[in-house]
Short mmCIF file of N, CA and C in Angstrom, two decimals:
data_model
loop_
_atom_site.label_atom_id
_atom_site.label_comp_id
_atom_site.label_asym_id
_atom_site.label_seq_id
_atom_site.Cartn_x
_atom_site.Cartn_y
_atom_site.Cartn_z
N MET I 611 9.42 -26.74 -17.90
CA MET I 611 8.49 -25.85 -17.23
C MET I 611 9.23 -24.69 -16.57
N LYS I 612 10.38 -25.02 -16.00
CA LYS I 612 11.19 -23.99 -15.34
C LYS I 612 11.61 -22.91 -16.34
N ARG I 613 11.89 -23.35 -17.55
CA ARG I 613 12.32 -22.42 -18.60
C ARG I 613 11.20 -21.43 -18.95
N VAL I 614 9.96 -21.91 -18.98
CA VAL I 614 8.81 -21.05 -19.27
C VAL I 614 8.66 -19.97 -18.20
N TRP I 615 8.82 -20.37 -16.94
CA TRP I 615 8.72 -19.40 -15.84
C TRP I 615 9.84 -18.37 -15.91
N LEU I 616 11.03 -18.78 -16.25
CA LEU I 616 12.14 -17.84 -16.37
C LEU I 616 11.90 -16.84 -17.50
N CYS I 617 11.39 -17.32 -18.61
CA CYS I 617 11.07 -16.43 -19.74
C CYS I 617 9.96 -15.45 -19.35
N ALA I 618 8.94 -15.95 -18.66
CA ALA I 618 7.84 -15.08 -18.24
C ALA I 618 8.33 -14.02 -17.27
N LEU I 619 9.21 -14.40 -16.35
CA LEU I 619 9.77 -13.45 -15.39
C LEU I 619 10.62 -12.40 -16.10
N ALA I 620 11.43 -12.83 -17.06
CA ALA I 620 12.25 -11.90 -17.82
C ALA I 620 11.39 -10.90 -18.59
N LEU I 621 10.32 -11.38 -19.22
CA LEU I 621 9.42 -10.49 -19.95
C LEU I 621 8.74 -9.50 -19.01
N LEU I 622 8.36 -9.96 -17.85
CA LEU I 622 7.72 -9.08 -16.87
C LEU I 622 8.67 -7.98 -16.43
N LEU I 623 9.91 -8.35 -16.15
CA LEU I 623 10.90 -7.36 -15.72
C LEU I 623 11.22 -6.37 -16.84
N LEU I 624 11.32 -6.84 -18.07
CA LEU I 624 11.63 -5.97 -19.19
C LEU I 624 10.46 -5.07 -19.58
N SER I 625 9.25 -5.49 -19.27
CA SER I 625 8.09 -4.66 -19.63
C SER I 625 8.10 -3.34 -18.87
N GLY I 626 8.73 -3.29 -17.72
CA GLY I 626 8.85 -2.03 -16.98
C GLY I 626 9.70 -1.03 -17.71
N CYS I 627 10.64 -1.48 -18.53
CA CYS I 627 11.50 -0.58 -19.29
C CYS I 627 10.74 0.11 -20.42
N ALA I 628 9.68 -0.51 -20.89
CA ALA I 628 8.92 0.02 -22.01
C ALA I 628 7.77 0.91 -21.57
N ALA I 629 7.64 1.14 -20.29
CA ALA I 629 6.53 1.95 -19.78
C ALA I 629 6.71 3.40 -20.18
N ALA I 630 5.62 4.12 -20.19
CA ALA I 630 5.65 5.54 -20.54
C ALA I 630 6.45 6.31 -19.49
N PRO I 631 7.11 7.41 -19.91
CA PRO I 631 7.88 8.19 -18.95
C PRO I 631 6.96 8.81 -17.90
N PRO I 632 7.46 9.03 -16.70
CA PRO I 632 6.61 9.60 -15.66
C PRO I 632 6.18 11.02 -16.02
N SER I 633 5.02 11.35 -15.55
CA SER I 633 4.48 12.68 -15.82
C SER I 633 5.31 13.72 -15.08
N ALA I 634 5.65 14.77 -15.78
CA ALA I 634 6.44 15.84 -15.18
C ALA I 634 5.54 16.73 -14.32
N GLU I 635 6.06 17.16 -13.20
CA GLU I 635 5.33 18.11 -12.36
C GLU I 635 5.35 19.47 -13.05
N PRO I 636 4.21 20.11 -13.17
CA PRO I 636 4.20 21.41 -13.86
C PRO I 636 4.74 22.52 -12.97
N ARG I 637 5.35 23.49 -13.60
CA ARG I 637 5.69 24.74 -12.94
C ARG I 637 4.54 25.67 -13.24
N GLU I 638 3.95 26.25 -12.21
CA GLU I 638 2.76 27.07 -12.37
C GLU I 638 3.08 28.53 -12.15
N LEU I 639 2.39 29.36 -12.91
CA LEU I 639 2.56 30.81 -12.78
C LEU I 639 1.24 31.48 -13.07
N ARG I 640 0.87 32.42 -12.24
CA ARG I 640 -0.35 33.22 -12.44
C ARG I 640 0.05 34.51 -13.13
N LEU I 641 -0.58 34.80 -14.27
CA LEU I 641 -0.25 35.98 -15.07
C LEU I 641 -1.46 36.89 -15.19
N ASP I 642 -1.22 38.18 -15.14
CA ASP I 642 -2.30 39.16 -15.33
C ASP I 642 -2.46 39.48 -16.81
N ALA I 643 -2.71 38.45 -17.59
CA ALA I 643 -2.91 38.60 -19.03
C ALA I 643 -3.94 37.56 -19.46
N PRO I 644 -4.79 37.91 -20.43
CA PRO I 644 -5.79 36.94 -20.90
C PRO I 644 -5.13 35.76 -21.62
N ARG I 645 -5.81 34.64 -21.62
CA ARG I 645 -5.27 33.42 -22.20
C ARG I 645 -4.83 33.57 -23.66
N PRO I 646 -5.61 34.24 -24.53
CA PRO I 646 -5.15 34.37 -25.92
C PRO I 646 -3.81 35.12 -26.02
N ALA I 647 -3.61 36.13 -25.20
CA ALA I 647 -2.35 36.87 -25.21
C ALA I 647 -1.21 35.98 -24.72
N VAL I 648 -1.47 35.16 -23.72
CA VAL I 648 -0.45 34.24 -23.19
C VAL I 648 -0.07 33.23 -24.28
N MET I 649 -1.05 32.69 -24.97
CA MET I 649 -0.77 31.70 -26.01
C MET I 649 0.06 32.30 -27.14
N THR I 650 -0.29 33.51 -27.56
CA THR I 650 0.45 34.18 -28.63
C THR I 650 1.88 34.48 -28.19
N ALA I 651 2.04 35.00 -26.98
CA ALA I 651 3.38 35.33 -26.46
C ALA I 651 4.22 34.06 -26.32
N ALA I 652 3.62 32.96 -25.85
CA ALA I 652 4.36 31.71 -25.70
C ALA I 652 4.82 31.17 -27.06
N LEU I 653 3.94 31.25 -28.04
CA LEU I 653 4.30 30.79 -29.38
C LEU I 653 5.47 31.60 -29.93
N GLU I 654 5.42 32.90 -29.78
CA GLU I 654 6.52 33.75 -30.26
C GLU I 654 7.80 33.50 -29.49
N LEU I 655 7.70 33.41 -28.16
CA LEU I 655 8.88 33.20 -27.32
C LEU I 655 9.59 31.91 -27.67
N PHE I 656 8.86 30.81 -27.69
CA PHE I 656 9.51 29.52 -27.90
C PHE I 656 10.02 29.35 -29.32
N THR I 657 9.31 29.86 -30.30
CA THR I 657 9.82 29.76 -31.67
C THR I 657 11.04 30.65 -31.85
N ASP I 658 11.08 31.81 -31.19
CA ASP I 658 12.28 32.65 -31.22
C ASP I 658 13.48 31.97 -30.56
N ARG I 659 13.23 31.11 -29.60
CA ARG I 659 14.29 30.38 -28.89
C ARG I 659 14.69 29.09 -29.62
N GLY I 660 14.13 28.85 -30.79
CA GLY I 660 14.52 27.69 -31.58
C GLY I 660 13.66 26.46 -31.41
N TYR I 661 12.58 26.57 -30.65
CA TYR I 661 11.68 25.44 -30.49
C TYR I 661 10.76 25.35 -31.70
N VAL I 662 10.37 24.14 -32.04
CA VAL I 662 9.43 23.91 -33.14
C VAL I 662 8.09 23.54 -32.51
N ALA I 663 7.03 24.21 -32.95
CA ALA I 663 5.70 23.91 -32.42
C ALA I 663 5.22 22.59 -33.01
N LEU I 664 4.94 21.63 -32.13
CA LEU I 664 4.43 20.33 -32.57
C LEU I 664 2.93 20.36 -32.76
N GLY I 665 2.27 21.20 -32.00
CA GLY I 665 0.83 21.28 -32.10
C GLY I 665 0.28 22.15 -31.01
N GLY I 666 -0.98 22.40 -31.12
CA GLY I 666 -1.64 23.22 -30.12
C GLY I 666 -3.13 23.18 -30.30
N ASP I 667 -3.81 23.60 -29.26
CA ASP I 667 -5.25 23.67 -29.28
C ASP I 667 -5.66 24.92 -28.52
N ALA I 668 -6.09 25.94 -29.24
CA ALA I 668 -6.46 27.21 -28.61
C ALA I 668 -7.64 27.04 -27.67
N ARG I 669 -8.55 26.15 -28.02
CA ARG I 669 -9.72 25.91 -27.17
C ARG I 669 -9.32 25.33 -25.82
N LEU I 670 -8.35 24.43 -25.83
CA LEU I 670 -7.86 23.83 -24.59
C LEU I 670 -6.76 24.67 -23.94
N GLY I 671 -6.19 25.60 -24.69
CA GLY I 671 -5.10 26.40 -24.16
C GLY I 671 -3.81 25.61 -24.02
N ARG I 672 -3.51 24.78 -25.01
CA ARG I 672 -2.34 23.91 -24.93
C ARG I 672 -1.43 24.10 -26.14
N LEU I 673 -0.13 24.19 -25.88
CA LEU I 673 0.89 24.25 -26.92
C LEU I 673 1.98 23.24 -26.58
N GLU I 674 2.53 22.60 -27.62
CA GLU I 674 3.64 21.67 -27.43
C GLU I 674 4.77 22.04 -28.36
N PHE I 675 6.00 21.97 -27.82
CA PHE I 675 7.19 22.36 -28.56
C PHE I 675 8.28 21.32 -28.39
N VAL I 676 9.21 21.30 -29.36
CA VAL I 676 10.37 20.43 -29.26
C VAL I 676 11.58 21.18 -29.81
N ARG I 677 12.73 20.95 -29.18
CA ARG I 677 14.01 21.47 -29.68
C ARG I 677 15.07 20.44 -29.29
N GLY I 678 15.59 19.76 -30.29
CA GLY I 678 16.56 18.71 -30.00
C GLY I 678 15.92 17.61 -29.19
N ASP I 679 16.48 17.35 -28.01
CA ASP I 679 15.94 16.29 -27.16
C ASP I 679 15.02 16.82 -26.06
N VAL I 680 14.68 18.10 -26.13
CA VAL I 680 13.81 18.72 -25.11
C VAL I 680 12.41 18.89 -25.67
N ARG I 681 11.43 18.48 -24.88
CA ARG I 681 10.02 18.64 -25.27
C ARG I 681 9.33 19.43 -24.17
N LEU I 682 8.53 20.43 -24.56
CA LEU I 682 7.81 21.28 -23.61
C LEU I 682 6.32 21.24 -23.90
N ARG I 683 5.53 21.36 -22.83
CA ARG I 683 4.08 21.49 -22.98
C ARG I 683 3.61 22.61 -22.08
N LEU I 684 2.91 23.56 -22.67
CA LEU I 684 2.37 24.70 -21.94
C LEU I 684 0.85 24.62 -21.96
N ASP I 685 0.25 24.73 -20.78
CA ASP I 685 -1.20 24.77 -20.65
C ASP I 685 -1.56 26.11 -20.03
N ALA I 686 -2.49 26.81 -20.64
CA ALA I 686 -2.95 28.10 -20.10
C ALA I 686 -4.45 28.01 -19.84
N ARG I 687 -4.83 28.37 -18.61
CA ARG I 687 -6.25 28.36 -18.24
C ARG I 687 -6.65 29.73 -17.73
N ARG I 688 -7.91 30.03 -17.93
CA ARG I 688 -8.44 31.28 -17.43
C ARG I 688 -8.45 31.25 -15.90
N ALA I 689 -8.03 32.35 -15.29
CA ALA I 689 -8.03 32.46 -13.83
C ALA I 689 -8.44 33.89 -13.49
N GLY I 690 -9.72 34.09 -13.31
CA GLY I 690 -10.22 35.43 -13.04
C GLY I 690 -10.02 36.31 -14.25
N GLU I 691 -9.36 37.45 -14.05
CA GLU I 691 -9.08 38.38 -15.15
C GLU I 691 -7.83 37.97 -15.93
N GLY I 692 -7.03 37.08 -15.36
CA GLY I 692 -5.77 36.68 -15.99
C GLY I 692 -5.78 35.23 -16.41
N SER I 693 -4.60 34.62 -16.29
CA SER I 693 -4.42 33.23 -16.69
C SER I 693 -3.51 32.51 -15.71
N ARG I 694 -3.67 31.21 -15.67
CA ARG I 694 -2.74 30.36 -14.93
C ARG I 694 -2.03 29.49 -15.96
N VAL I 695 -0.71 29.53 -15.92
CA VAL I 695 0.10 28.82 -16.89
C VAL I 695 0.81 27.67 -16.20
N ASP I 696 0.73 26.49 -16.81
CA ASP I 696 1.48 25.32 -16.35
C ASP I 696 2.48 24.96 -17.44
N LEU I 697 3.74 24.82 -17.09
CA LEU I 697 4.78 24.44 -18.04
C LEU I 697 5.42 23.15 -17.56
N ARG I 698 5.47 22.17 -18.46
CA ARG I 698 6.11 20.88 -18.18
C ARG I 698 7.19 20.67 -19.24
N GLY I 699 8.22 19.93 -18.88
CA GLY I 699 9.28 19.66 -19.84
C GLY I 699 9.92 18.31 -19.61
N TRP I 700 10.45 17.75 -20.70
CA TRP I 700 11.13 16.47 -20.65
C TRP I 700 12.39 16.53 -21.50
N ARG I 701 13.42 15.81 -21.08
CA ARG I 701 14.63 15.61 -21.87
C ARG I 701 14.91 14.12 -21.87
N HIS I 702 15.00 13.55 -23.06
CA HIS I 702 15.19 12.10 -23.21
C HIS I 702 14.14 11.32 -22.42
N GLY I 703 12.92 11.82 -22.36
CA GLY I 703 11.83 11.13 -21.69
C GLY I 703 11.80 11.31 -20.18
N ARG I 704 12.73 12.09 -19.64
CA ARG I 704 12.76 12.34 -18.19
C ARG I 704 12.36 13.78 -17.92
N ALA I 705 11.62 13.95 -16.84
CA ALA I 705 11.11 15.27 -16.49
C ALA I 705 12.25 16.26 -16.23
N LEU I 706 12.08 17.49 -16.72
CA LEU I 706 13.05 18.54 -16.44
C LEU I 706 12.88 19.02 -15.01
N ALA I 707 13.97 19.44 -14.42
CA ALA I 707 13.94 19.99 -13.06
C ALA I 707 13.29 21.37 -13.09
N PRO I 708 12.67 21.78 -11.98
CA PRO I 708 12.03 23.09 -11.93
C PRO I 708 12.95 24.24 -12.30
N HIS I 709 14.22 24.17 -11.89
CA HIS I 709 15.13 25.28 -12.20
C HIS I 709 15.41 25.41 -13.69
N GLU I 710 15.08 24.38 -14.47
CA GLU I 710 15.24 24.47 -15.93
C GLU I 710 14.02 25.11 -16.59
N LEU I 711 12.88 25.09 -15.92
CA LEU I 711 11.65 25.64 -16.48
C LEU I 711 11.40 27.08 -16.03
N ASP I 712 11.85 27.43 -14.83
CA ASP I 712 11.58 28.76 -14.28
C ASP I 712 12.06 29.90 -15.17
N PRO I 713 13.27 29.83 -15.75
CA PRO I 713 13.70 30.93 -16.62
C PRO I 713 12.77 31.13 -17.83
N LEU I 714 12.21 30.05 -18.34
CA LEU I 714 11.29 30.18 -19.47
C LEU I 714 10.01 30.90 -19.06
N LEU I 715 9.53 30.64 -17.86
CA LEU I 715 8.34 31.34 -17.37
C LEU I 715 8.63 32.83 -17.14
N VAL I 716 9.82 33.13 -16.66
CA VAL I 716 10.20 34.54 -16.47
C VAL I 716 10.29 35.24 -17.83
N GLU I 717 10.84 34.55 -18.82
CA GLU I 717 10.89 35.12 -20.17
C GLU I 717 9.49 35.33 -20.73
N LEU I 718 8.58 34.44 -20.42
CA LEU I 718 7.20 34.60 -20.87
C LEU I 718 6.57 35.84 -20.23
N GLU I 719 6.83 36.06 -18.95
CA GLU I 719 6.35 37.27 -18.30
C GLU I 719 6.92 38.51 -18.98
N ALA I 720 8.19 38.48 -19.30
CA ALA I 720 8.82 39.61 -19.97
C ALA I 720 8.22 39.83 -21.36
N GLU I 721 7.97 38.74 -22.07
CA GLU I 721 7.35 38.83 -23.41
C GLU I 721 5.97 39.50 -23.34
N LEU I 722 5.26 39.27 -22.24
CA LEU I 722 3.94 39.88 -22.05
C LEU I 722 4.02 41.28 -21.48
N GLY I 723 5.22 41.73 -21.12
CA GLY I 723 5.39 43.06 -20.56
C GLY I 723 4.91 43.16 -19.12
N LEU I 724 4.99 42.06 -18.37
CA LEU I 724 4.49 42.04 -17.01
C LEU I 724 5.58 42.22 -15.97
N LEU I 725 6.84 42.27 -16.39
CA LEU I 725 7.92 42.49 -15.43
C LEU I 725 8.18 43.98 -15.25
N PRO I 726 8.60 44.37 -14.03
CA PRO I 726 8.89 45.80 -13.82
C PRO I 726 10.11 46.27 -14.56
#
């Protein structure tokens, strides 16, 4: 009986290793550009940077990209006359730090011609 409990405990402890990776906190940016323009610019920017588009949904305003061990997800929502962009990223299943995502958002602004 003791052996059964030890096996059950081991399985319980190991099941935590198989859990889904934690959700990454998005980096948010408000852009003075309509959502379709943001989606097009993001697709061009990330593919030019070597990312492969895994999928997207224009209706939802979502694009997903991968390059090597890095996976990115961009969500664009309408916000007044412009858009609100959320960018999340993972490397080896772990969330990317904000300082790794911020340069990509700045490049997106530049791609849209919104930087001075």
